[in-house]
Amino acid sequence: KAGVTQTPRYLIKTRGQQVTLSCSPISGHRSVSWYQQTPGQGLQFLFEYFSETQRNKGNFPGRFSGRQFSNSRSEMNVSTLELGDSALYLCASTLWDSTEAFFGQGTRLTVV
Amino acid sequence: QQQVKQSPQSLIVQKGGISIINCAYENTAFDYFPWYQQFPGKGPALLIAIRPDVSEKKEGRFTISFNKSAKQFSLHIMDSQPGDSATYFCAATTSGTYKYIFGTGTRLKVLA
């Protein structure tokens, strides 16, 4: 069974640009969550989607947004990039009735 | 109240020794406590998890001890091996929220 797949693995963007990251959950998993990991702040929850609906949201500015498609794949978008947005962005998927979250390898975003 | 405090920040253990990492929480609504292992360049991998109705859970060389009254839980790695050298994160969540609160991480180094 394939794990959580995140694309791309690495991205370099310029301040002010926008970026879209993609996540394909484990087959059969319907919940997808996104986390930001930085050396200073650690792992922080961004948002969670289930059946195309955002059910939970962390304390991030509106520049961070996401969506989920009918096949459970999810994307997150960051607009007007800032240097501080440089981080490893992790996606996790969960079965609809389980608490176990399985993470992908992440997308390393560097903003220059 | 949403924080999970993790200690120590770093840990050096001799091969064959016991590694112990501690976490404490405040929110009594948390009912699921996983531990994740993360290697450089990889996403966090679920190691072992426990719920508050159990005081201890063991899987191979990994054991979680849980003290509900003290609101603390710990990870014990028995017979630590150099391959265990990684960063370990504790986390907590309330079932149904799919939002994990992570500890700050412990960088473990096992000396050969």
PDB file of C-alpha atoms in Angstrom:
ATOM      1  CA  LYS A   1       0.000   0.000   0.000  1.00  0.00           C
ATOM      2  CA  ALA A   2       1.483   3.331  -1.010  1.00  0.00           C
ATOM      3  CA  GLY A   3       2.091   5.895   1.687  1.00  0.00           C
ATOM      4  CA  VAL A   4       1.260   9.578   1.718  1.00  0.00           C
ATOM      5  CA  THR A   5       2.745  11.244  -1.344  1.00  0.00           C
ATOM      6  CA  GLN A   6       3.681  14.901  -1.388  1.00  0.00           C
ATOM      7  CA  THR A   7       4.799  16.839  -4.426  1.00  0.00           C
ATOM      8  CA  PRO A   8       7.046  18.534  -5.139  1.00  0.00           C
ATOM      9  CA  ARG A   9       9.728  17.514  -2.633  1.00  0.00           C
ATOM     10  CA  TYR A  10      11.608  20.793  -2.934  1.00  0.00           C
ATOM     11  CA  LEU A  11      10.625  24.302  -3.977  1.00  0.00           C
ATOM     12  CA  ILE A  12      12.429  27.609  -4.154  1.00  0.00           C
ATOM     13  CA  LYS A  13      10.262  30.698  -4.477  1.00  0.00           C
ATOM     14  CA  THR A  14      10.779  34.432  -4.324  1.00  0.00           C
ATOM     15  CA  ARG A  15       9.153  36.726  -1.769  1.00  0.00           C
ATOM     16  CA  GLY A  16       5.734  37.871  -2.939  1.00  0.00           C
ATOM     17  CA  GLN A  17       5.089  34.844  -5.105  1.00  0.00           C
ATOM     18  CA  GLN A  18       2.501  32.196  -4.381  1.00  0.00           C
ATOM     19  CA  VAL A  19       2.938  28.442  -4.173  1.00  0.00           C
ATOM     20  CA  THR A  20       0.749  25.333  -4.319  1.00  0.00           C
ATOM     21  CA  LEU A  21       1.696  22.077  -2.648  1.00  0.00           C
ATOM     22  CA  SER A  22       0.016  18.757  -3.312  1.00  0.00           C
ATOM     23  CA  CYS A  23      -0.754  15.754  -1.128  1.00  0.00           C
ATOM     24  CA  SER A  24      -2.137  12.347  -2.070  1.00  0.00           C
ATOM     25  CA  PRO A  25      -3.288  10.430   1.001  1.00  0.00           C
ATOM     26  CA  ILE A  26      -3.059   6.713   1.617  1.00  0.00           C
ATOM     27  CA  SER A  27      -5.714   4.903  -0.389  1.00  0.00           C
ATOM     28  CA  GLY A  28      -8.945   4.818   1.585  1.00  0.00           C
ATOM     29  CA  HIS A  29      -7.954   7.638   3.905  1.00  0.00           C
ATOM     30  CA  ARG A  30     -10.387  10.530   3.779  1.00  0.00           C
ATOM     31  CA  SER A  31      -8.923  12.981   6.281  1.00  0.00           C
ATOM     32  CA  VAL A  32      -5.929  15.088   5.312  1.00  0.00           C
ATOM     33  CA  SER A  33      -4.101  17.459   7.637  1.00  0.00           C
ATOM     34  CA  TRP A  34      -1.308  19.902   6.959  1.00  0.00           C
ATOM     35  CA  TYR A  35       1.510  20.928   9.285  1.00  0.00           C
ATOM     36  CA  GLN A  36       4.347  23.407   9.078  1.00  0.00           C
ATOM     37  CA  GLN A  37       7.678  22.350  10.572  1.00  0.00           C
ATOM     38  CA  THR A  38      10.383  24.908  11.354  1.00  0.00           C
ATOM     39  CA  PRO A  39      13.411  24.734  13.674  1.00  0.00           C
ATOM     40  CA  GLY A  40      12.054  27.597  15.763  1.00  0.00           C
ATOM     41  CA  GLN A  41       8.360  26.742  16.048  1.00  0.00           C
ATOM     42  CA  GLY A  42       8.423  22.969  15.605  1.00  0.00           C
ATOM     43  CA  LEU A  43       5.422  21.208  14.138  1.00  0.00           C
ATOM     44  CA  GLN A  44       2.366  23.421  13.907  1.00  0.00           C
ATOM     45  CA  PHE A  45      -1.102  22.489  12.683  1.00  0.00           C
ATOM     46  CA  LEU A  46      -2.344  24.384   9.637  1.00  0.00           C
ATOM     47  CA  PHE A  47      -5.701  22.825   8.760  1.00  0.00           C
ATOM     48  CA  GLU A  48      -7.577  19.564   8.313  1.00  0.00           C
ATOM     49  CA  TYR A  49      -9.961  18.447   5.577  1.00  0.00           C
ATOM     50  CA  PHE A  50     -12.489  15.661   5.465  1.00  0.00           C
ATOM     51  CA  SER A  51     -14.821  14.970   2.544  1.00  0.00           C
ATOM     52  CA  GLU A  52     -13.803  18.236   0.884  1.00  0.00           C
ATOM     53  CA  THR A  53     -14.694  20.284   3.993  1.00  0.00           C
ATOM     54  CA  GLN A  54     -12.295  22.123   6.252  1.00  0.00           C
ATOM     55  CA  ARG A  55     -13.125  20.961   9.758  1.00  0.00           C
ATOM     56  CA  ASN A  56     -10.278  22.463  11.703  1.00  0.00           C
ATOM     57  CA  LYS A  57      -7.886  25.350  11.265  1.00  0.00           C
ATOM     58  CA  GLY A  58      -4.744  26.428  13.089  1.00  0.00           C
ATOM     59  CA  ASN A  59      -3.514  29.915  13.900  1.00  0.00           C
ATOM     60  CA  PHE A  60      -2.045  30.919  10.582  1.00  0.00           C
ATOM     61  CA  PRO A  61      -2.798  34.027   8.504  1.00  0.00           C
ATOM     62  CA  GLY A  62      -5.282  33.924   5.655  1.00  0.00           C
ATOM     63  CA  ARG A  63      -2.412  33.690   3.170  1.00  0.00           C
ATOM     64  CA  PHE A  64      -2.436  29.984   3.965  1.00  0.00           C
ATOM     65  CA  SER A  65      -5.330  28.117   2.418  1.00  0.00           C
ATOM     66  CA  GLY A  66      -6.162  24.634   1.331  1.00  0.00           C
ATOM     67  CA  ARG A  67      -8.706  22.456  -0.334  1.00  0.00           C
ATOM     68  CA  GLN A  68      -9.560  18.827  -0.774  1.00  0.00           C
ATOM     69  CA  PHE A  69     -10.872  17.120  -3.852  1.00  0.00           C
ATOM     70  CA  SER A  70     -13.473  14.374  -4.164  1.00  0.00           C
ATOM     71  CA  ASN A  71     -10.708  11.745  -4.440  1.00  0.00           C
ATOM     72  CA  SER A  72      -9.335  12.971  -1.060  1.00  0.00           C
ATOM     73  CA  ARG A  73      -6.239  14.520  -2.618  1.00  0.00           C
ATOM     74  CA  SER A  74      -5.453  17.866  -1.071  1.00  0.00           C
ATOM     75  CA  GLU A  75      -3.610  21.018  -1.981  1.00  0.00           C
ATOM     76  CA  MET A  76      -2.414  23.882   0.127  1.00  0.00           C
ATOM     77  CA  ASN A  77      -1.658  27.331  -1.182  1.00  0.00           C
ATOM     78  CA  VAL A  78       0.443  30.094   0.279  1.00  0.00           C
ATOM     79  CA  SER A  79       0.069  33.507  -1.285  1.00  0.00           C
ATOM     80  CA  THR A  80       2.354  36.526  -1.009  1.00  0.00           C
ATOM     81  CA  LEU A  81       5.229  34.451   0.297  1.00  0.00           C
ATOM     82  CA  GLU A  82       7.403  35.794   3.107  1.00  0.00           C
ATOM     83  CA  LEU A  83      10.891  34.707   4.121  1.00  0.00           C
ATOM     84  CA  GLY A  84       9.415  33.270   7.310  1.00  0.00           C
ATOM     85  CA  ASP A  85       7.301  30.844   5.293  1.00  0.00           C
ATOM     86  CA  SER A  86      10.431  28.815   4.578  1.00  0.00           C
ATOM     87  CA  ALA A  87       9.696  25.468   6.182  1.00  0.00           C
ATOM     88  CA  LEU A  88       9.013  21.792   5.697  1.00  0.00           C
ATOM     89  CA  TYR A  89       5.319  21.395   4.936  1.00  0.00           C
ATOM     90  CA  LEU A  90       3.957  18.040   5.975  1.00  0.00           C
ATOM     91  CA  CYS A  91       0.745  16.335   5.027  1.00  0.00           C
ATOM     92  CA  ALA A  92      -0.819  13.568   7.096  1.00  0.00           C
ATOM     93  CA  SER A  93      -3.701  11.282   6.256  1.00  0.00           C
ATOM     94  CA  THR A  94      -6.090   9.406   8.514  1.00  0.00           C
ATOM     95  CA  LEU A  95      -8.847   6.870   8.049  1.00  0.00           C
ATOM     96  CA  TRP A  96     -12.205   8.475   8.681  1.00  0.00           C
ATOM     97  CA  ASP A  97     -12.690   6.522  11.915  1.00  0.00           C
ATOM     98  CA  SER A  98      -9.118   6.408  13.183  1.00  0.00           C
ATOM     99  CA  THR A  99      -6.883   8.743  15.146  1.00  0.00           C
ATOM    100  CA  GLU A 100      -3.628   7.399  13.684  1.00  0.00           C
ATOM    101  CA  ALA A 101      -2.056   9.938  11.371  1.00  0.00           C
ATOM    102  CA  PHE A 102       0.502   8.939   8.762  1.00  0.00           C
ATOM    103  CA  PHE A 103       2.809  11.582   7.395  1.00  0.00           C
ATOM    104  CA  GLY A 104       4.328  12.101   4.000  1.00  0.00           C
ATOM    105  CA  GLN A 105       7.963  13.076   3.469  1.00  0.00           C
ATOM    106  CA  GLY A 106       7.058  16.714   3.151  1.00  0.00           C
ATOM    107  CA  THR A 107       7.745  19.551   0.762  1.00  0.00           C
ATOM    108  CA  ARG A 108      10.754  21.702   1.602  1.00  0.00           C
ATOM    109  CA  LEU A 109       9.852  25.282   0.705  1.00  0.00           C
ATOM    110  CA  THR A 110      12.581  27.899   0.604  1.00  0.00           C
ATOM    111  CA  VAL A 111      11.602  31.539   0.120  1.00  0.00           C
ATOM    112  CA  VAL A 112      14.391  33.841  -1.063  1.00  0.00           C
TER     113      VAL A 112
ATOM    114  CA  GLN B   1      -3.488  24.721  27.905  1.00  0.00           C
ATOM    115  CA  GLN B   2      -2.901  23.417  24.404  1.00  0.00           C
ATOM    116  CA  GLN B   3       0.826  22.911  24.917  1.00  0.00           C
ATOM    117  CA  VAL B   4       2.704  19.665  25.191  1.00  0.00           C
ATOM    118  CA  LYS B   5       6.025  20.109  26.958  1.00  0.00           C
ATOM    119  CA  GLN B   6       8.788  17.712  25.975  1.00  0.00           C
ATOM    120  CA  SER B   7      12.159  17.065  27.582  1.00  0.00           C
ATOM    121  CA  PRO B   8      15.056  16.744  27.220  1.00  0.00           C
ATOM    122  CA  GLN B   9      15.843  18.720  24.088  1.00  0.00           C
ATOM    123  CA  SER B  10      18.726  16.394  23.284  1.00  0.00           C
ATOM    124  CA  LEU B  11      19.931  13.075  24.611  1.00  0.00           C
ATOM    125  CA  ILE B  12      23.084  11.031  24.175  1.00  0.00           C
ATOM    126  CA  VAL B  13      22.956   7.359  25.099  1.00  0.00           C
ATOM    127  CA  GLN B  14      25.437   4.524  24.809  1.00  0.00           C
ATOM    128  CA  LYS B  15      24.552   1.569  22.620  1.00  0.00           C
ATOM    129  CA  GLY B  16      22.528  -0.900  24.641  1.00  0.00           C
ATOM    130  CA  GLY B  17      21.370   1.726  27.099  1.00  0.00           C
ATOM    131  CA  ILE B  18      17.860   2.991  27.860  1.00  0.00           C
ATOM    132  CA  SER B  19      16.656   6.240  26.298  1.00  0.00           C
ATOM    133  CA  ILE B  20      13.890   8.060  28.174  1.00  0.00           C
ATOM    134  CA  ILE B  21      11.958  11.028  26.811  1.00  0.00           C
ATOM    135  CA  ASN B  22       9.261  12.784  28.803  1.00  0.00           C
ATOM    136  CA  CYS B  23       6.180  14.792  27.896  1.00  0.00           C
ATOM    137  CA  ALA B  24       3.599  16.674  29.940  1.00  0.00           C
ATOM    138  CA  TYR B  25       0.243  18.130  28.984  1.00  0.00           C
ATOM    139  CA  GLU B  26      -2.469  20.280  30.524  1.00  0.00           C
ATOM    140  CA  ASN B  27      -5.576  19.681  28.440  1.00  0.00           C
ATOM    141  CA  THR B  28      -7.548  16.832  30.027  1.00  0.00           C
ATOM    142  CA  ALA B  29      -9.593  16.493  26.825  1.00  0.00           C
ATOM    143  CA  PHE B  30      -6.600  14.892  25.111  1.00  0.00           C
ATOM    144  CA  ASP B  31      -7.275  11.181  24.716  1.00  0.00           C
ATOM    145  CA  TYR B  32      -4.670   9.934  22.268  1.00  0.00           C
ATOM    146  CA  PHE B  33      -0.916  10.251  22.707  1.00  0.00           C
ATOM    147  CA  PRO B  34       1.351   9.116  19.848  1.00  0.00           C
ATOM    148  CA  TRP B  35       5.100   9.196  19.514  1.00  0.00           C
ATOM    149  CA  TYR B  36       6.755   9.908  16.199  1.00  0.00           C
ATOM    150  CA  GLN B  37      10.282   9.253  14.988  1.00  0.00           C
ATOM    151  CA  GLN B  38      11.799  11.518  12.373  1.00  0.00           C
ATOM    152  CA  PHE B  39      15.027  11.049  10.447  1.00  0.00           C
ATOM    153  CA  PRO B  40      16.660  13.962   8.600  1.00  0.00           C
ATOM    154  CA  GLY B  41      14.921  14.692   5.318  1.00  0.00           C
ATOM    155  CA  LYS B  42      11.987  12.436   6.161  1.00  0.00           C
ATOM    156  CA  GLY B  43       8.506  12.937   7.498  1.00  0.00           C
ATOM    157  CA  PRO B  44       7.591  11.825  11.035  1.00  0.00           C
ATOM    158  CA  ALA B  45       6.822   8.106  11.299  1.00  0.00           C
ATOM    159  CA  LEU B  46       4.325   6.816  13.842  1.00  0.00           C
ATOM    160  CA  LEU B  47       6.179   4.732  16.407  1.00  0.00           C
ATOM    161  CA  ILE B  48       3.726   3.839  19.142  1.00  0.00           C
ATOM    162  CA  ALA B  49       0.635   5.401  20.717  1.00  0.00           C
ATOM    163  CA  ILE B  50      -1.414   5.110  23.882  1.00  0.00           C
ATOM    164  CA  ARG B  51      -4.815   6.100  25.236  1.00  0.00           C
ATOM    165  CA  PRO B  52      -5.422   7.237  28.861  1.00  0.00           C
ATOM    166  CA  ASP B  53      -7.213   4.041  29.891  1.00  0.00           C
ATOM    167  CA  VAL B  54      -3.888   2.172  29.756  1.00  0.00           C
ATOM    168  CA  SER B  55      -0.845   2.909  31.946  1.00  0.00           C
ATOM    169  CA  GLU B  56       1.723   1.209  29.750  1.00  0.00           C
ATOM    170  CA  LYS B  57       2.071  -0.047  26.210  1.00  0.00           C
ATOM    171  CA  LYS B  58       4.991  -1.979  24.810  1.00  0.00           C
ATOM    172  CA  GLU B  59       5.929  -2.677  21.211  1.00  0.00           C
ATOM    173  CA  GLY B  60       9.268  -4.358  20.771  1.00  0.00           C
ATOM    174  CA  ARG B  61      11.970  -2.182  22.318  1.00  0.00           C
ATOM    175  CA  PHE B  62       9.612   0.803  22.636  1.00  0.00           C
ATOM    176  CA  THR B  63       7.419   1.378  25.693  1.00  0.00           C
ATOM    177  CA  ILE B  64       5.073   4.228  26.558  1.00  0.00           C
ATOM    178  CA  SER B  65       4.377   4.864  30.223  1.00  0.00           C
ATOM    179  CA  PHE B  66       1.319   6.972  30.961  1.00  0.00           C
ATOM    180  CA  ASN B  67       0.447   8.730  34.219  1.00  0.00           C
ATOM    181  CA  LYS B  68      -3.037  10.189  33.903  1.00  0.00           C
ATOM    182  CA  SER B  69      -3.114  11.887  37.311  1.00  0.00           C
ATOM    183  CA  ALA B  70       0.186  13.645  36.669  1.00  0.00           C
ATOM    184  CA  LYS B  71      -0.720  14.341  33.043  1.00  0.00           C
ATOM    185  CA  GLN B  72       2.596  12.961  31.907  1.00  0.00           C
ATOM    186  CA  PHE B  73       3.737  10.287  29.507  1.00  0.00           C
ATOM    187  CA  SER B  74       7.119   9.024  28.487  1.00  0.00           C
ATOM    188  CA  LEU B  75       8.843   6.967  25.818  1.00  0.00           C
ATOM    189  CA  HIS B  76      11.389   4.358  26.831  1.00  0.00           C
ATOM    190  CA  ILE B  77      13.699   2.864  24.219  1.00  0.00           C
ATOM    191  CA  MET B  78      15.315  -0.264  25.566  1.00  0.00           C
ATOM    192  CA  ASP B  79      18.625  -1.600  24.225  1.00  0.00           C
ATOM    193  CA  SER B  80      19.125   1.618  22.237  1.00  0.00           C
ATOM    194  CA  GLN B  81      20.886   1.181  18.899  1.00  0.00           C
ATOM    195  CA  PRO B  82      22.775   3.636  16.656  1.00  0.00           C
ATOM    196  CA  GLY B  83      19.935   3.234  14.139  1.00  0.00           C
ATOM    197  CA  ASP B  84      17.602   4.776  16.725  1.00  0.00           C
ATOM    198  CA  SER B  85      19.449   8.084  16.377  1.00  0.00           C
ATOM    199  CA  ALA B  86      16.704  10.437  15.246  1.00  0.00           C
ATOM    200  CA  THR B  87      14.409  13.176  16.520  1.00  0.00           C
ATOM    201  CA  TYR B  88      11.449  12.002  18.569  1.00  0.00           C
ATOM    202  CA  PHE B  89       8.224  13.933  18.969  1.00  0.00           C
ATOM    203  CA  CYS B  90       5.430  13.321  21.407  1.00  0.00           C
ATOM    204  CA  ALA B  91       1.979  14.545  20.480  1.00  0.00           C
ATOM    205  CA  ALA B  92      -1.525  14.742  21.872  1.00  0.00           C
ATOM    206  CA  THR B  93      -4.954  15.057  20.367  1.00  0.00           C
ATOM    207  CA  THR B  94      -8.619  14.755  21.137  1.00  0.00           C
ATOM    208  CA  SER B  95     -10.359  12.051  19.115  1.00  0.00           C
ATOM    209  CA  GLY B  96     -12.359  13.427  16.251  1.00  0.00           C
ATOM    210  CA  THR B  97     -10.401  16.659  15.908  1.00  0.00           C
ATOM    211  CA  TYR B  98      -7.477  15.284  13.843  1.00  0.00           C
ATOM    212  CA  LYS B  99      -5.415  18.141  15.197  1.00  0.00           C
ATOM    213  CA  TYR B 100      -2.204  17.063  16.853  1.00  0.00           C
ATOM    214  CA  ILE B 101      -0.346  19.241  19.319  1.00  0.00           C
ATOM    215  CA  PHE B 102       3.315  18.309  19.122  1.00  0.00           C
ATOM    216  CA  GLY B 103       6.084  18.561  21.649  1.00  0.00           C
ATOM    217  CA  THR B 104       9.241  20.417  20.667  1.00  0.00           C
ATOM    218  CA  GLY B 105      11.195  17.263  19.871  1.00  0.00           C
ATOM    219  CA  THR B 106      14.144  15.394  21.369  1.00  0.00           C
ATOM    220  CA  ARG B 107      17.242  14.771  19.314  1.00  0.00           C
ATOM    221  CA  LEU B 108      18.558  11.344  20.303  1.00  0.00           C
ATOM    222  CA  LYS B 109      22.067  10.193  19.510  1.00  0.00           C
ATOM    223  CA  VAL B 110      23.058   6.640  20.301  1.00  0.00           C
ATOM    224  CA  LEU B 111      26.798   6.111  20.414  1.00  0.00           C
ATOM    225  CA  ALA B 112      28.183   2.896  18.939  1.00  0.00           C
TER     226      ALA B 112
END
